[in-house]
Amino acid sequence: MTTNTKSKILIIDDEPTNLQILNEILQHDYNLLFAKDGKKGIELAISESPNLILLDVMMPETTGHDVCKILKSDDKTKFIPVIFVTALTDIGDEEKGFTLGAVDYITKPVSPPIVKARIKTHLSLVDVNEVKATRLQIVQRLGMASEYKDNETGMHVIRMSHYSQTLALAFGYSNEAADEILNAAPMHDVGKIGIPDQIIQKPGKLTPDEWEIMKQHPQIGAEIIGDHNSSLLKLAKSIAITHHEKFDGTGYPFQLKGENIPLEGRIIAIADVFDALTTVRPYKKAWEVETAVDFLKKESGTHFDPILVEKFINVLPKILEIKNQWPEVI
């Protein structure tokens, strides 16, 4: 039994001759779908989820630009790469197409080697993005797994990840760097997977021996994540092993002090503790926001980086928006 792994390409063009030419070029390498007008093309894009779309610009009734705009506004089709295939050579037309979300232009009459090369390039980019998306989903799911073990609903990792992103932006991170904090933060407590249930889920205070076992979870988390070339996983490992360090050097596991604690660990420490304080846990009631903020101020310079505490308080309205957006599900 063989599995058909050819990518699926949708070709939208009102001229049968153009469809035939592209069919001759591509039929041996791809599964092809054809539409002779924009309306049919949109229907096929939604129903068949092609990997890529080749789209003519000059079509009656619904132009290629119209089709592209509709596709990019629909959640089902907005991530499908669109390449315009057109006789138009005006720079303004190309600019309009790119503004609408197209990834490339191929001019008519088409050159078979160029068509094949452009399609191969953009399908490769799709594959890379799918790998990144899959890796991110795995990171997030592992983070949520640790929270379910800890009697959490999974909302904690979502809230504290967004708190961390907001604080990173307030500190001066770029949007891209803050997004990576958002995506790595869910792994901060993944090491709790390795802690016995009777300790993790104990409603009362831990004994000294139990506390020593609990304190192993940052290193367990770092071992679970492992060593990788991926910047996301490197960041996740750093967060997992340093988010319980304290600014005055009394934290664990390494008793790092001040700026020797990686910045990401200092950011997550504030986001994680604030969310823990302001939500119900098996061993406590939820604190009022004002009380939690007072605690951050009190621990500024001892537990927490004082500059980051100040930044966090400055963006508190945004923090509270996040808190309200993802409430606990009782």
Short mmCIF file of C-alpha atoms in Angstrom, two decimals:
data_model
loop_
_atom_site.label_atom_id
_atom_site.label_comp_id
_atom_site.label_asym_id
_atom_site.label_seq_id
_atom_site.Cartn_x
_atom_site.Cartn_y
_atom_site.Cartn_z
CA MET A 1 0.00 0.00 0.00
CA THR A 2 1.37 3.42 -0.97
CA THR A 3 0.48 6.80 0.46
CA ASN A 4 0.02 9.80 -1.81
CA THR A 5 2.15 12.55 -0.28
CA LYS A 6 2.09 14.98 -3.19
CA SER A 7 1.25 18.56 -2.28
CA LYS A 8 -2.10 19.86 -3.49
CA ILE A 9 -2.10 22.96 -5.71
CA LEU A 10 -5.18 24.94 -6.72
CA ILE A 11 -4.94 26.80 -10.05
CA ILE A 12 -7.49 29.58 -10.65
CA ASP A 13 -7.59 31.06 -14.16
CA ASP A 14 -10.43 31.89 -16.55
CA GLU A 15 -8.41 30.91 -19.64
CA PRO A 16 -8.49 27.14 -20.41
CA THR A 17 -5.20 27.45 -22.30
CA ASN A 18 -3.42 28.76 -19.22
CA LEU A 19 -4.87 25.94 -17.11
CA GLN A 20 -3.64 23.42 -19.68
CA ILE A 21 -0.12 24.88 -19.74
CA LEU A 22 0.19 24.78 -15.95
CA ASN A 23 -1.26 21.27 -15.92
CA GLU A 24 1.45 20.10 -18.33
CA ILE A 25 4.16 21.67 -16.17
CA LEU A 26 2.98 20.45 -12.77
CA GLN A 27 0.86 17.31 -13.18
CA HIS A 28 3.68 14.84 -12.51
CA ASP A 29 4.81 16.47 -9.26
CA TYR A 30 1.60 17.68 -7.62
CA ASN A 31 -2.08 16.93 -7.16
CA LEU A 32 -3.85 19.66 -9.10
CA LEU A 33 -7.23 21.34 -8.66
CA PHE A 34 -8.67 23.73 -11.26
CA ALA A 35 -11.15 26.60 -11.17
CA LYS A 36 -12.18 28.78 -14.12
CA ASP A 37 -13.51 31.66 -12.02
CA GLY A 38 -12.90 33.32 -8.68
CA LYS A 39 -16.07 32.08 -6.99
CA LYS A 40 -15.32 28.43 -7.76
CA GLY A 41 -11.72 28.97 -6.73
CA ILE A 42 -12.76 30.26 -3.31
CA GLU A 43 -15.11 27.29 -2.84
CA LEU A 44 -12.34 24.82 -3.67
CA ALA A 45 -9.86 26.61 -1.41
CA ILE A 46 -12.24 26.26 1.52
CA SER A 47 -13.32 22.67 0.83
CA GLU A 48 -10.00 21.17 -0.32
CA SER A 49 -7.41 23.12 1.74
CA PRO A 50 -4.70 23.16 -0.94
CA ASN A 51 -1.07 23.64 0.06
CA LEU A 52 -0.64 26.51 -2.42
CA ILE A 53 -2.72 28.56 -4.86
CA LEU A 54 -1.73 29.83 -8.31
CA LEU A 55 -4.05 32.74 -9.06
CA ASP A 56 -4.67 34.75 -12.22
CA VAL A 57 -5.25 38.48 -11.68
CA MET A 58 -7.35 39.51 -14.70
CA MET A 59 -10.59 37.55 -14.41
CA PRO A 60 -14.17 38.70 -15.06
CA GLU A 61 -16.58 39.38 -12.18
CA THR A 62 -14.25 38.39 -9.33
CA THR A 63 -10.65 39.44 -10.02
CA GLY A 64 -7.61 37.70 -8.60
CA HIS A 65 -7.13 40.61 -6.22
CA ASP A 66 -10.69 40.15 -4.98
CA VAL A 67 -10.14 36.41 -4.54
CA CYS A 68 -6.92 36.95 -2.61
CA LYS A 69 -8.58 39.48 -0.31
CA ILE A 70 -11.43 37.05 0.46
CA LEU A 71 -9.06 34.14 1.07
CA LYS A 72 -6.89 36.15 3.45
CA SER A 73 -9.93 37.23 5.47
CA ASP A 74 -11.09 33.66 6.13
CA ASP A 75 -9.50 31.68 8.98
CA LYS A 76 -9.77 28.49 6.91
CA THR A 77 -7.72 29.84 4.01
CA LYS A 78 -5.69 32.81 5.23
CA PHE A 79 -2.48 30.82 5.69
CA ILE A 80 -2.49 29.22 2.23
CA PRO A 81 0.29 30.87 0.17
CA VAL A 82 -0.97 32.61 -2.96
CA ILE A 83 1.20 33.18 -6.04
CA PHE A 84 -0.20 35.50 -8.68
CA VAL A 85 0.30 34.31 -12.26
CA THR A 86 -0.34 37.29 -14.50
CA ALA A 87 0.56 39.17 -17.65
CA LEU A 88 0.48 42.42 -15.67
CA THR A 89 3.97 43.84 -15.22
CA ASP A 90 3.23 47.18 -13.60
CA ILE A 91 5.02 47.65 -10.25
CA GLY A 92 1.81 49.07 -8.78
CA ASP A 93 -0.04 45.84 -9.56
CA GLU A 94 2.65 43.78 -7.86
CA GLU A 95 2.62 46.07 -4.84
CA LYS A 96 -1.16 45.73 -4.56
CA GLY A 97 -0.90 41.94 -4.71
CA PHE A 98 1.73 41.80 -1.96
CA THR A 99 -0.34 44.16 0.16
CA LEU A 100 -3.28 41.78 -0.15
CA GLY A 101 -1.13 38.91 1.11
CA ALA A 102 0.34 37.21 -1.97
CA VAL A 103 3.77 35.65 -1.48
CA ASP A 104 5.06 35.89 -5.05
CA TYR A 105 4.44 36.87 -8.68
CA ILE A 106 5.03 34.83 -11.84
CA THR A 107 4.63 36.64 -15.14
CA LYS A 108 3.02 35.22 -18.26
CA PRO A 109 4.03 33.61 -20.55
CA VAL A 110 5.25 31.31 -17.82
CA SER A 111 8.64 29.61 -17.80
CA PRO A 112 8.37 25.98 -16.61
CA PRO A 113 11.64 26.05 -14.60
CA ILE A 114 10.62 29.30 -12.87
CA VAL A 115 7.14 28.01 -12.04
CA LYS A 116 8.57 24.81 -10.55
CA ALA A 117 11.28 26.64 -8.59
CA ARG A 118 8.91 29.24 -7.11
CA ILE A 119 6.39 26.60 -6.06
CA LYS A 120 9.08 24.41 -4.49
CA THR A 121 10.45 27.36 -2.54
CA HIS A 122 7.10 28.41 -1.08
CA LEU A 123 6.02 24.87 -0.26
CA SER A 124 9.32 24.46 1.62
CA LEU A 125 8.52 27.59 3.63
CA VAL A 126 5.10 26.15 4.46
CA ASP A 127 6.77 22.95 5.71
CA VAL A 128 9.12 24.96 7.94
CA ASN A 129 6.21 26.92 9.40
CA GLU A 130 4.28 23.72 10.06
CA VAL A 131 7.26 22.27 11.94
CA LYS A 132 7.51 25.45 14.04
CA ALA A 133 3.78 25.39 14.76
CA THR A 134 3.89 21.71 15.74
CA ARG A 135 6.88 22.28 18.03
CA LEU A 136 5.11 25.18 19.68
CA GLN A 137 1.98 23.09 20.27
CA ILE A 138 4.09 20.38 21.91
CA VAL A 139 5.72 22.96 24.19
CA GLN A 140 2.33 24.35 25.19
CA ARG A 141 0.77 20.93 25.78
CA LEU A 142 3.66 19.80 27.97
CA GLY A 143 3.28 22.97 29.99
CA MET A 144 -0.42 22.33 30.45
CA ALA A 145 0.28 18.70 31.44
CA SER A 146 2.34 19.87 34.40
CA GLU A 147 -0.48 22.16 35.51
CA TYR A 148 -3.11 19.42 35.39
CA LYS A 149 -0.87 17.32 37.63
CA ASP A 150 -0.78 20.28 40.02
CA ASN A 151 -4.61 20.47 40.23
CA GLU A 152 -4.67 23.44 37.86
CA THR A 153 -7.12 24.05 35.01
CA GLY A 154 -4.44 24.99 32.51
CA MET A 155 -5.45 28.66 32.68
CA HIS A 156 -2.42 29.41 34.86
CA VAL A 157 0.06 28.75 32.08
CA ILE A 158 -1.94 30.88 29.66
CA ARG A 159 -2.23 33.84 32.03
CA MET A 160 1.35 33.81 33.30
CA SER A 161 2.68 33.41 29.74
CA HIS A 162 0.82 36.54 28.65
CA TYR A 163 1.87 38.36 31.83
CA SER A 164 5.47 37.47 30.96
CA GLN A 165 5.09 38.71 27.38
CA THR A 166 3.57 41.98 28.61
CA LEU A 167 6.36 42.52 31.13
CA ALA A 168 9.02 41.70 28.53
CA LEU A 169 7.57 44.33 26.18
CA ALA A 170 7.47 46.86 29.03
CA PHE A 171 11.14 46.15 29.72
CA GLY A 172 12.04 46.84 26.09
CA TYR A 173 11.95 43.46 24.36
CA SER A 174 11.16 43.47 20.64
CA ASN A 175 7.80 42.02 19.62
CA GLU A 176 9.56 38.93 18.29
CA ALA A 177 11.59 38.38 21.47
CA ALA A 178 8.51 38.93 23.67
CA ASP A 179 6.57 36.41 21.57
CA GLU A 180 9.30 33.85 22.24
CA ILE A 181 8.93 34.50 25.98
CA LEU A 182 5.18 33.96 25.57
CA ASN A 183 5.76 30.66 23.80
CA ALA A 184 8.48 29.34 26.13
CA ALA A 185 6.85 30.33 29.44
CA PRO A 186 4.35 27.41 29.50
CA MET A 187 7.29 25.06 30.11
CA HIS A 188 8.36 26.77 33.34
CA ASP A 189 6.98 24.06 35.64
CA VAL A 190 7.22 21.02 33.37
CA GLY A 191 9.56 19.45 35.91
CA LYS A 192 6.61 18.95 38.26
CA ILE A 193 5.78 15.93 36.10
CA GLY A 194 8.66 14.24 37.94
CA ILE A 195 7.46 15.08 41.45
CA PRO A 196 5.33 12.47 43.31
CA ASP A 197 1.60 13.19 43.37
CA GLN A 198 1.36 13.05 47.15
CA ILE A 199 3.72 16.03 47.32
CA ILE A 200 2.40 18.02 44.35
CA GLN A 201 -1.23 17.63 45.42
CA LYS A 202 -0.78 17.89 49.18
CA PRO A 203 -3.30 20.46 50.49
CA GLY A 204 -1.25 21.36 53.58
CA LYS A 205 2.25 22.60 54.24
CA LEU A 206 5.11 20.43 52.99
CA THR A 207 7.52 18.85 55.44
CA PRO A 208 11.22 19.81 55.09
CA ASP A 209 11.95 16.52 53.31
CA GLU A 210 8.99 16.99 50.96
CA TRP A 211 10.11 20.54 50.23
CA GLU A 212 13.58 19.32 49.25
CA ILE A 213 11.94 16.96 46.76
CA MET A 214 9.72 19.73 45.43
CA LYS A 215 12.77 21.94 44.88
CA GLN A 216 14.09 19.41 42.37
CA HIS A 217 11.47 20.31 39.76
CA PRO A 218 13.49 23.09 38.02
CA GLN A 219 16.34 20.70 37.28
CA ILE A 220 13.94 17.94 36.28
CA GLY A 221 12.28 20.41 33.91
CA ALA A 222 15.62 21.33 32.36
CA GLU A 223 16.38 17.64 31.83
CA ILE A 224 12.98 17.04 30.23
CA ILE A 225 13.47 19.91 27.79
CA GLY A 226 17.08 18.93 27.07
CA ASP A 227 19.71 20.61 24.90
CA HIS A 228 18.66 21.90 21.47
CA ASN A 229 19.72 24.34 18.78
CA SER A 230 16.21 25.80 18.80
CA SER A 231 16.18 29.26 20.39
CA LEU A 232 12.69 28.57 21.75
CA LEU A 233 13.71 25.39 23.55
CA LYS A 234 16.93 26.98 24.84
CA LEU A 235 14.81 29.76 26.31
CA ALA A 236 12.32 27.28 27.76
CA LYS A 237 15.15 25.37 29.46
CA SER A 238 16.58 28.56 30.96
CA ILE A 239 13.15 29.55 32.26
CA ALA A 240 12.49 26.11 33.73
CA ILE A 241 15.72 26.02 35.71
CA THR A 242 15.93 29.66 36.87
CA HIS A 243 12.39 30.88 37.60
CA HIS A 244 12.72 30.01 41.32
CA GLU A 245 15.98 31.90 41.79
CA LYS A 246 15.65 35.04 43.95
CA PHE A 247 17.24 38.42 43.38
CA ASP A 248 19.04 38.33 46.73
CA GLY A 249 20.57 34.90 46.06
CA THR A 250 18.36 32.84 48.39
CA GLY A 251 16.43 31.01 45.67
CA TYR A 252 16.99 27.58 44.13
CA PRO A 253 18.50 25.48 42.66
CA PHE A 254 21.74 27.49 42.24
CA GLN A 255 21.30 30.49 44.57
CA LEU A 256 22.01 32.86 41.70
CA LYS A 257 21.96 36.54 42.61
CA GLY A 258 20.86 39.75 40.87
CA GLU A 259 21.65 39.96 37.18
CA ASN A 260 23.39 36.59 37.31
CA ILE A 261 19.85 35.26 37.06
CA PRO A 262 18.91 35.25 33.36
CA LEU A 263 16.46 38.02 32.55
CA GLU A 264 13.85 35.55 31.35
CA GLY A 265 13.98 33.79 34.74
CA ARG A 266 13.46 37.10 36.54
CA ILE A 267 10.50 37.96 34.30
CA ILE A 268 8.77 34.60 34.74
CA ALA A 269 9.31 34.73 38.53
CA ILE A 270 7.10 37.82 38.81
CA ALA A 271 4.45 36.61 36.36
CA ASP A 272 4.27 33.16 37.97
CA VAL A 273 4.05 34.40 41.59
CA PHE A 274 1.51 37.13 40.81
CA ASP A 275 -0.80 34.62 39.15
CA ALA A 276 -0.33 32.09 41.95
CA LEU A 277 -1.17 34.72 44.57
CA THR A 278 -4.29 36.00 42.82
CA THR A 279 -5.88 32.59 42.16
CA VAL A 280 -7.22 29.84 44.39
CA ARG A 281 -4.81 27.02 45.22
CA PRO A 282 -5.47 23.83 47.26
CA TYR A 283 -3.66 25.40 50.20
CA LYS A 284 -4.98 29.00 50.06
CA LYS A 285 -7.64 31.44 48.91
CA ALA A 286 -7.05 33.94 46.11
CA TRP A 287 -5.43 37.19 47.21
CA GLU A 288 -6.85 40.55 46.22
CA VAL A 289 -4.88 42.22 43.44
CA GLU A 290 -3.90 45.10 45.72
CA THR A 291 -2.51 42.67 48.30
CA ALA A 292 -0.53 40.81 45.64
CA VAL A 293 0.91 44.09 44.33
CA ASP A 294 1.91 45.06 47.85
CA PHE A 295 3.70 41.72 48.15
CA LEU A 296 5.64 42.38 44.92
CA LYS A 297 6.67 45.77 46.27
CA LYS A 298 7.70 44.25 49.61
CA GLU A 299 9.78 41.57 47.90
CA SER A 300 11.33 44.01 45.38
CA GLY A 301 15.10 43.68 45.65
CA THR A 302 14.90 40.45 47.67
CA HIS A 303 12.78 37.94 45.75
CA PHE A 304 12.22 40.03 42.62
CA ASP A 305 14.21 42.31 40.32
CA PRO A 306 13.17 45.83 41.47
CA ILE A 307 13.25 47.28 37.95
CA LEU A 308 10.95 44.53 36.69
CA VAL A 309 8.58 45.00 39.63
CA GLU A 310 8.26 48.66 38.72
CA LYS A 311 7.64 47.81 35.05
CA PHE A 312 5.04 45.20 36.04
CA ILE A 313 3.11 47.69 38.17
CA ASN A 314 3.25 50.22 35.32
CA VAL A 315 1.46 47.77 32.99
CA LEU A 316 -0.95 46.47 35.65
CA PRO A 317 -4.06 47.56 33.67
CA LYS A 318 -2.95 45.28 30.81
CA ILE A 319 -2.17 42.49 33.30
CA LEU A 320 -5.68 42.72 34.72
CA GLU A 321 -7.17 42.59 31.21
CA ILE A 322 -5.34 39.30 30.70
CA LYS A 323 -6.48 38.04 34.09
CA ASN A 324 -10.10 38.73 33.20
CA GLN A 325 -9.74 37.26 29.72
CA TRP A 326 -8.69 33.82 31.03
CA PRO A 327 -10.48 33.28 34.36
CA GLU A 328 -10.34 30.03 36.28
CA VAL A 329 -12.93 27.45 35.21
CA ILE A 330 -14.47 26.07 38.37
#
